[in-house]
Amino acid sequence: MHGGDSDLEILTQIVRLENAVGSLIPRVPFSRSVAVVNRRGGYDDNGLQKLARDMSHFIGLNDIIPLVHVRSQKEGVAGRVNVSPDGLRLLHIDVSPDVFKHGDSAIVKVIAHELSHYFLSKHGLVLEDTARNERLTDITSIFLGFGSDVVEGSEHHSYEAGWHRTTKIGYLTFGECVFAYNVVRQAQEKAYEVPFSDGLLGDYRYYFHR
């Protein structure tokens, strides 16, 4: 998707989320209380587990206990999630070790995405089309309050032997993440005198067609 089509998709999904679960979510951004990646390039597993618990509690997922595993994934996959089949309420989140090269924001982004999969399933908001649902999941992670880390963790640049390499994490582009983050901040900070969807889409039409 490009330009206006992508922006309208993001707006439409944010309105859908607001109407469905807006009353259930925090209206403040998530703030990390622990550092996971250390200066030597390793990570603190206790900090990693606490981070996941803090994030799940932040968005009201008190019915599960997240457990993060650092495991290699197939190429292009940063993480995945599975609910424990043993009735222990465990939500197993796999994170690729490659993600840790990019710092704490990238880790938050991946965990937020996997928690958002569970959140969407819990509230009956999953889309049938896999590609569209993955994009919705990224949008949801921003909507739920993880936007700052999602934006920062979405794209990483490195230089090696004179070559510039860009690594993308997630299903939205960096620009799309920024757009979604700004929309969510505006929508949650501005008191619309008209219904949420009319106010937000009205602002969109004004901005892009003035």
PDB file of C-alpha atoms in Angstrom:
ATOM      1  CA  MET A   1       0.000   0.000   0.000  1.00  0.00           C
ATOM      2  CA  HIS A   2       1.132   3.543  -0.678  1.00  0.00           C
ATOM      3  CA  GLY A   3       0.241   7.021   0.462  1.00  0.00           C
ATOM      4  CA  GLY A   4      -3.430   7.750   0.944  1.00  0.00           C
ATOM      5  CA  ASP A   5      -4.569   4.112   0.687  1.00  0.00           C
ATOM      6  CA  SER A   6      -2.214   3.070   3.473  1.00  0.00           C
ATOM      7  CA  ASP A   7      -3.153   6.042   5.633  1.00  0.00           C
ATOM      8  CA  LEU A   8      -6.864   5.387   5.211  1.00  0.00           C
ATOM      9  CA  GLU A   9      -6.349   1.718   6.098  1.00  0.00           C
ATOM     10  CA  ILE A  10      -4.540   2.713   9.287  1.00  0.00           C
ATOM     11  CA  LEU A  11      -7.214   5.253  10.217  1.00  0.00           C
ATOM     12  CA  THR A  12     -10.018   2.798   9.551  1.00  0.00           C
ATOM     13  CA  GLN A  13      -8.431   0.156  11.774  1.00  0.00           C
ATOM     14  CA  ILE A  14      -7.755   2.663  14.571  1.00  0.00           C
ATOM     15  CA  VAL A  15     -11.407   3.724  14.493  1.00  0.00           C
ATOM     16  CA  ARG A  16     -12.443   0.059  14.553  1.00  0.00           C
ATOM     17  CA  LEU A  17     -10.216  -0.587  17.568  1.00  0.00           C
ATOM     18  CA  GLU A  18     -11.437   2.536  19.376  1.00  0.00           C
ATOM     19  CA  ASN A  19     -15.072   1.602  18.899  1.00  0.00           C
ATOM     20  CA  ALA A  20     -14.493  -1.998  19.990  1.00  0.00           C
ATOM     21  CA  VAL A  21     -12.045  -1.731  22.897  1.00  0.00           C
ATOM     22  CA  GLY A  22     -11.234   1.935  23.410  1.00  0.00           C
ATOM     23  CA  SER A  23     -12.805   1.962  26.854  1.00  0.00           C
ATOM     24  CA  LEU A  24     -10.578  -0.926  27.993  1.00  0.00           C
ATOM     25  CA  ILE A  25      -7.139   0.450  27.243  1.00  0.00           C
ATOM     26  CA  PRO A  26      -4.824   2.908  29.022  1.00  0.00           C
ATOM     27  CA  ARG A  27      -4.675   6.457  27.686  1.00  0.00           C
ATOM     28  CA  VAL A  28      -1.024   6.923  28.559  1.00  0.00           C
ATOM     29  CA  PRO A  29       2.063   5.588  26.758  1.00  0.00           C
ATOM     30  CA  PHE A  30       3.887   2.566  28.098  1.00  0.00           C
ATOM     31  CA  SER A  31       7.136   3.346  29.900  1.00  0.00           C
ATOM     32  CA  ARG A  32       9.867   0.738  30.251  1.00  0.00           C
ATOM     33  CA  SER A  33      11.058   0.165  33.821  1.00  0.00           C
ATOM     34  CA  VAL A  34      13.842  -2.290  32.983  1.00  0.00           C
ATOM     35  CA  ALA A  35      16.717  -2.502  30.512  1.00  0.00           C
ATOM     36  CA  VAL A  36      17.106  -5.818  28.725  1.00  0.00           C
ATOM     37  CA  VAL A  37      20.120  -5.455  26.437  1.00  0.00           C
ATOM     38  CA  ASN A  38      23.453  -4.823  28.160  1.00  0.00           C
ATOM     39  CA  ARG A  39      26.551  -3.066  26.897  1.00  0.00           C
ATOM     40  CA  ARG A  40      28.282  -6.345  26.070  1.00  0.00           C
ATOM     41  CA  GLY A  41      25.567  -7.269  23.599  1.00  0.00           C
ATOM     42  CA  GLY A  42      23.925  -9.818  25.870  1.00  0.00           C
ATOM     43  CA  TYR A  43      20.607  -9.596  27.646  1.00  0.00           C
ATOM     44  CA  ASP A  44      19.149  -9.976  31.113  1.00  0.00           C
ATOM     45  CA  ASP A  45      16.575 -12.783  31.113  1.00  0.00           C
ATOM     46  CA  ASN A  46      14.981 -11.632  34.368  1.00  0.00           C
ATOM     47  CA  GLY A  47      14.587  -8.178  32.869  1.00  0.00           C
ATOM     48  CA  LEU A  48      13.158  -9.694  29.690  1.00  0.00           C
ATOM     49  CA  GLN A  49      10.503 -11.657  31.585  1.00  0.00           C
ATOM     50  CA  LYS A  50       9.614  -8.637  33.738  1.00  0.00           C
ATOM     51  CA  LEU A  51       9.286  -6.489  30.642  1.00  0.00           C
ATOM     52  CA  ALA A  52       6.802  -8.919  29.103  1.00  0.00           C
ATOM     53  CA  ARG A  53       4.784  -9.107  32.335  1.00  0.00           C
ATOM     54  CA  ASP A  54       4.736  -5.322  32.667  1.00  0.00           C
ATOM     55  CA  MET A  55       3.532  -4.994  29.080  1.00  0.00           C
ATOM     56  CA  SER A  56       0.761  -7.570  29.428  1.00  0.00           C
ATOM     57  CA  HIS A  57      -0.492  -6.006  32.665  1.00  0.00           C
ATOM     58  CA  PHE A  58      -0.357  -2.553  31.069  1.00  0.00           C
ATOM     59  CA  ILE A  59      -2.939  -3.558  28.456  1.00  0.00           C
ATOM     60  CA  GLY A  60      -5.105  -5.541  30.853  1.00  0.00           C
ATOM     61  CA  LEU A  61      -4.080  -9.060  29.847  1.00  0.00           C
ATOM     62  CA  ASN A  62      -4.296 -10.356  33.392  1.00  0.00           C
ATOM     63  CA  ASP A  63      -5.694 -13.715  32.297  1.00  0.00           C
ATOM     64  CA  ILE A  64      -2.325 -14.929  30.980  1.00  0.00           C
ATOM     65  CA  ILE A  65       1.313 -15.095  32.071  1.00  0.00           C
ATOM     66  CA  PRO A  66       3.731 -14.262  29.246  1.00  0.00           C
ATOM     67  CA  LEU A  67       6.892 -16.326  29.038  1.00  0.00           C
ATOM     68  CA  VAL A  68       9.535 -15.159  26.563  1.00  0.00           C
ATOM     69  CA  HIS A  69      11.903 -17.597  24.856  1.00  0.00           C
ATOM     70  CA  VAL A  70      14.880 -16.483  22.782  1.00  0.00           C
ATOM     71  CA  ARG A  71      14.841 -18.872  19.838  1.00  0.00           C
ATOM     72  CA  SER A  72      16.014 -18.767  16.256  1.00  0.00           C
ATOM     73  CA  GLN A  73      13.228 -18.149  13.758  1.00  0.00           C
ATOM     74  CA  LYS A  74      13.027 -18.652  10.036  1.00  0.00           C
ATOM     75  CA  GLU A  75      14.412 -15.836   7.930  1.00  0.00           C
ATOM     76  CA  GLY A  76      12.333 -12.672   8.068  1.00  0.00           C
ATOM     77  CA  VAL A  77      10.473 -13.685  11.240  1.00  0.00           C
ATOM     78  CA  ALA A  78      11.175 -11.746  14.438  1.00  0.00           C
ATOM     79  CA  GLY A  79       8.836 -13.635  16.759  1.00  0.00           C
ATOM     80  CA  ARG A  80       5.760 -15.785  17.233  1.00  0.00           C
ATOM     81  CA  VAL A  81       3.246 -16.555  19.958  1.00  0.00           C
ATOM     82  CA  ASN A  82       1.464 -19.657  21.247  1.00  0.00           C
ATOM     83  CA  VAL A  83      -0.967 -20.199  24.094  1.00  0.00           C
ATOM     84  CA  SER A  84       0.065 -23.045  26.369  1.00  0.00           C
ATOM     85  CA  PRO A  85      -2.161 -26.091  25.755  1.00  0.00           C
ATOM     86  CA  ASP A  86      -1.749 -27.346  29.324  1.00  0.00           C
ATOM     87  CA  GLY A  87      -4.211 -24.950  30.950  1.00  0.00           C
ATOM     88  CA  LEU A  88      -1.494 -23.058  32.832  1.00  0.00           C
ATOM     89  CA  ARG A  89      -2.458 -19.703  31.282  1.00  0.00           C
ATOM     90  CA  LEU A  90       1.045 -19.344  29.830  1.00  0.00           C
ATOM     91  CA  LEU A  91       1.507 -17.281  26.689  1.00  0.00           C
ATOM     92  CA  HIS A  92       4.726 -18.433  25.057  1.00  0.00           C
ATOM     93  CA  ILE A  93       6.427 -15.673  23.072  1.00  0.00           C
ATOM     94  CA  ASP A  94       9.412 -16.571  20.912  1.00  0.00           C
ATOM     95  CA  VAL A  95      11.803 -13.749  20.021  1.00  0.00           C
ATOM     96  CA  SER A  96      14.605 -14.156  17.503  1.00  0.00           C
ATOM     97  CA  PRO A  97      18.109 -13.540  18.913  1.00  0.00           C
ATOM     98  CA  ASP A  98      18.693 -11.228  15.940  1.00  0.00           C
ATOM     99  CA  VAL A  99      16.218  -8.750  17.467  1.00  0.00           C
ATOM    100  CA  PHE A 100      18.503  -8.155  20.442  1.00  0.00           C
ATOM    101  CA  LYS A 101      21.116  -6.610  18.155  1.00  0.00           C
ATOM    102  CA  HIS A 102      18.809  -3.630  17.725  1.00  0.00           C
ATOM    103  CA  GLY A 103      18.204  -2.718  21.367  1.00  0.00           C
ATOM    104  CA  ASP A 104      15.345  -2.577  23.836  1.00  0.00           C
ATOM    105  CA  SER A 105      12.869  -0.768  21.564  1.00  0.00           C
ATOM    106  CA  ALA A 106      13.081  -3.568  19.010  1.00  0.00           C
ATOM    107  CA  ILE A 107      12.418  -6.110  21.773  1.00  0.00           C
ATOM    108  CA  VAL A 108       9.399  -4.138  22.987  1.00  0.00           C
ATOM    109  CA  LYS A 109       8.136  -3.921  19.412  1.00  0.00           C
ATOM    110  CA  VAL A 110       8.256  -7.684  18.907  1.00  0.00           C
ATOM    111  CA  ILE A 111       6.699  -8.513  22.286  1.00  0.00           C
ATOM    112  CA  ALA A 112       4.010  -5.846  21.725  1.00  0.00           C
ATOM    113  CA  HIS A 113       3.185  -7.394  18.355  1.00  0.00           C
ATOM    114  CA  GLU A 114       2.817 -10.882  19.817  1.00  0.00           C
ATOM    115  CA  LEU A 115       0.741  -9.638  22.774  1.00  0.00           C
ATOM    116  CA  SER A 116      -1.443  -7.776  20.274  1.00  0.00           C
ATOM    117  CA  HIS A 117      -2.129 -11.050  18.454  1.00  0.00           C
ATOM    118  CA  TYR A 118      -3.533 -12.430  21.699  1.00  0.00           C
ATOM    119  CA  PHE A 119      -5.415  -9.196  22.439  1.00  0.00           C
ATOM    120  CA  LEU A 120      -7.119  -9.227  19.033  1.00  0.00           C
ATOM    121  CA  SER A 121      -8.042 -12.903  19.394  1.00  0.00           C
ATOM    122  CA  LYS A 122      -9.423 -12.359  22.896  1.00  0.00           C
ATOM    123  CA  HIS A 123     -11.696  -9.565  21.689  1.00  0.00           C
ATOM    124  CA  GLY A 124     -12.777 -11.210  18.431  1.00  0.00           C
ATOM    125  CA  LEU A 125     -11.066  -8.670  16.181  1.00  0.00           C
ATOM    126  CA  VAL A 126      -8.802 -10.938  14.111  1.00  0.00           C
ATOM    127  CA  LEU A 127      -9.029 -10.460  10.330  1.00  0.00           C
ATOM    128  CA  GLU A 128      -9.276 -13.539   8.114  1.00  0.00           C
ATOM    129  CA  ASP A 129      -6.677 -12.340   5.626  1.00  0.00           C
ATOM    130  CA  THR A 130      -3.256 -13.116   7.116  1.00  0.00           C
ATOM    131  CA  ALA A 131      -1.368 -10.187   5.587  1.00  0.00           C
ATOM    132  CA  ARG A 132      -4.039  -7.663   6.590  1.00  0.00           C
ATOM    133  CA  ASN A 133      -4.210  -9.165  10.069  1.00  0.00           C
ATOM    134  CA  GLU A 134      -0.446  -8.818  10.548  1.00  0.00           C
ATOM    135  CA  ARG A 135      -0.688  -5.149   9.609  1.00  0.00           C
ATOM    136  CA  LEU A 136      -3.630  -4.755  11.966  1.00  0.00           C
ATOM    137  CA  THR A 137      -1.540  -6.341  14.718  1.00  0.00           C
ATOM    138  CA  ASP A 138       1.206  -3.755  14.246  1.00  0.00           C
ATOM    139  CA  ILE A 139      -1.423  -0.989  14.302  1.00  0.00           C
ATOM    140  CA  THR A 140      -2.883  -2.494  17.473  1.00  0.00           C
ATOM    141  CA  SER A 141       0.490  -2.484  19.221  1.00  0.00           C
ATOM    142  CA  ILE A 142       0.655   1.270  18.600  1.00  0.00           C
ATOM    143  CA  PHE A 143      -2.971   1.785  19.629  1.00  0.00           C
ATOM    144  CA  LEU A 144      -2.367  -0.027  22.923  1.00  0.00           C
ATOM    145  CA  GLY A 145       0.309   2.440  24.002  1.00  0.00           C
ATOM    146  CA  PHE A 146       3.586   0.983  22.729  1.00  0.00           C
ATOM    147  CA  GLY A 147       3.872   3.435  19.841  1.00  0.00           C
ATOM    148  CA  SER A 148       7.123   5.143  20.808  1.00  0.00           C
ATOM    149  CA  ASP A 149       9.023   1.848  20.967  1.00  0.00           C
ATOM    150  CA  VAL A 150       7.239   0.483  17.894  1.00  0.00           C
ATOM    151  CA  VAL A 151       8.374   3.483  15.858  1.00  0.00           C
ATOM    152  CA  GLU A 152      11.929   3.380  17.187  1.00  0.00           C
ATOM    153  CA  GLY A 153      12.155  -0.383  16.794  1.00  0.00           C
ATOM    154  CA  SER A 154      10.675  -0.633  13.316  1.00  0.00           C
ATOM    155  CA  GLU A 155      13.762   0.202  11.280  1.00  0.00           C
ATOM    156  CA  HIS A 156      17.486  -0.076  11.937  1.00  0.00           C
ATOM    157  CA  HIS A 157      20.501   1.100  10.001  1.00  0.00           C
ATOM    158  CA  SER A 158      23.988  -0.356  10.034  1.00  0.00           C
ATOM    159  CA  TYR A 159      27.177   0.199   8.066  1.00  0.00           C
ATOM    160  CA  GLU A 160      29.643  -2.509   7.181  1.00  0.00           C
ATOM    161  CA  ALA A 161      32.572  -2.325   4.777  1.00  0.00           C
ATOM    162  CA  GLY A 162      31.168   0.869   3.310  1.00  0.00           C
ATOM    163  CA  TRP A 163      27.699  -0.581   2.735  1.00  0.00           C
ATOM    164  CA  HIS A 164      24.540   0.784   4.293  1.00  0.00           C
ATOM    165  CA  ARG A 165      22.063  -1.840   5.447  1.00  0.00           C
ATOM    166  CA  THR A 166      18.473  -1.209   6.541  1.00  0.00           C
ATOM    167  CA  THR A 167      16.738  -3.841   8.664  1.00  0.00           C
ATOM    168  CA  LYS A 168      12.961  -3.646   8.967  1.00  0.00           C
ATOM    169  CA  ILE A 169      11.088  -5.277  11.838  1.00  0.00           C
ATOM    170  CA  GLY A 170       7.349  -5.716  11.472  1.00  0.00           C
ATOM    171  CA  TYR A 171       4.704  -5.346   8.796  1.00  0.00           C
ATOM    172  CA  LEU A 172       4.319  -1.560   8.645  1.00  0.00           C
ATOM    173  CA  THR A 173       6.966   0.676   7.166  1.00  0.00           C
ATOM    174  CA  PHE A 174       8.714   3.211   9.372  1.00  0.00           C
ATOM    175  CA  GLY A 175       6.595   5.964   7.815  1.00  0.00           C
ATOM    176  CA  GLU A 176       3.385   4.041   8.440  1.00  0.00           C
ATOM    177  CA  CYS A 177       4.368   3.487  12.072  1.00  0.00           C
ATOM    178  CA  VAL A 178       5.009   7.205  12.508  1.00  0.00           C
ATOM    179  CA  PHE A 179       1.659   8.059  10.913  1.00  0.00           C
ATOM    180  CA  ALA A 180      -0.241   5.584  13.107  1.00  0.00           C
ATOM    181  CA  TYR A 181       1.559   6.822  16.224  1.00  0.00           C
ATOM    182  CA  ASN A 182       0.687  10.444  15.483  1.00  0.00           C
ATOM    183  CA  VAL A 183      -2.949   9.579  14.767  1.00  0.00           C
ATOM    184  CA  VAL A 184      -3.285   7.618  18.012  1.00  0.00           C
ATOM    185  CA  ARG A 185      -1.709  10.399  20.055  1.00  0.00           C
ATOM    186  CA  GLN A 186      -3.995  12.972  18.466  1.00  0.00           C
ATOM    187  CA  ALA A 187      -7.105  10.828  18.833  1.00  0.00           C
ATOM    188  CA  GLN A 188      -6.438  10.040  22.482  1.00  0.00           C
ATOM    189  CA  GLU A 189      -5.447  13.571  23.476  1.00  0.00           C
ATOM    190  CA  LYS A 190      -8.144  15.474  21.595  1.00  0.00           C
ATOM    191  CA  ALA A 191     -11.671  15.608  22.978  1.00  0.00           C
ATOM    192  CA  TYR A 192     -13.913  15.287  19.944  1.00  0.00           C
ATOM    193  CA  GLU A 193     -17.308  16.943  20.219  1.00  0.00           C
ATOM    194  CA  VAL A 194     -18.616  14.489  17.642  1.00  0.00           C
ATOM    195  CA  PRO A 195     -18.341  10.674  17.686  1.00  0.00           C
ATOM    196  CA  PHE A 196     -14.741   9.451  17.596  1.00  0.00           C
ATOM    197  CA  SER A 197     -14.884   8.014  14.090  1.00  0.00           C
ATOM    198  CA  ASP A 198     -16.496  11.119  12.578  1.00  0.00           C
ATOM    199  CA  GLY A 199     -14.000  13.415  14.290  1.00  0.00           C
ATOM    200  CA  LEU A 200     -10.922  11.427  13.348  1.00  0.00           C
ATOM    201  CA  LEU A 201     -11.917  10.816   9.731  1.00  0.00           C
ATOM    202  CA  GLY A 202     -13.017  14.436   9.453  1.00  0.00           C
ATOM    203  CA  ASP A 203      -9.552  15.559  10.524  1.00  0.00           C
ATOM    204  CA  TYR A 204      -8.053  13.149   7.975  1.00  0.00           C
ATOM    205  CA  ARG A 205     -10.142  14.554   5.126  1.00  0.00           C
ATOM    206  CA  TYR A 206      -9.254  18.107   6.123  1.00  0.00           C
ATOM    207  CA  TYR A 207      -5.542  17.347   6.318  1.00  0.00           C
ATOM    208  CA  PHE A 208      -5.271  15.545   2.995  1.00  0.00           C
ATOM    209  CA  HIS A 209      -7.789  17.517   0.939  1.00  0.00           C
ATOM    210  CA  ARG A 210      -7.433  21.119   2.107  1.00  0.00           C
TER     211      ARG A 210
END
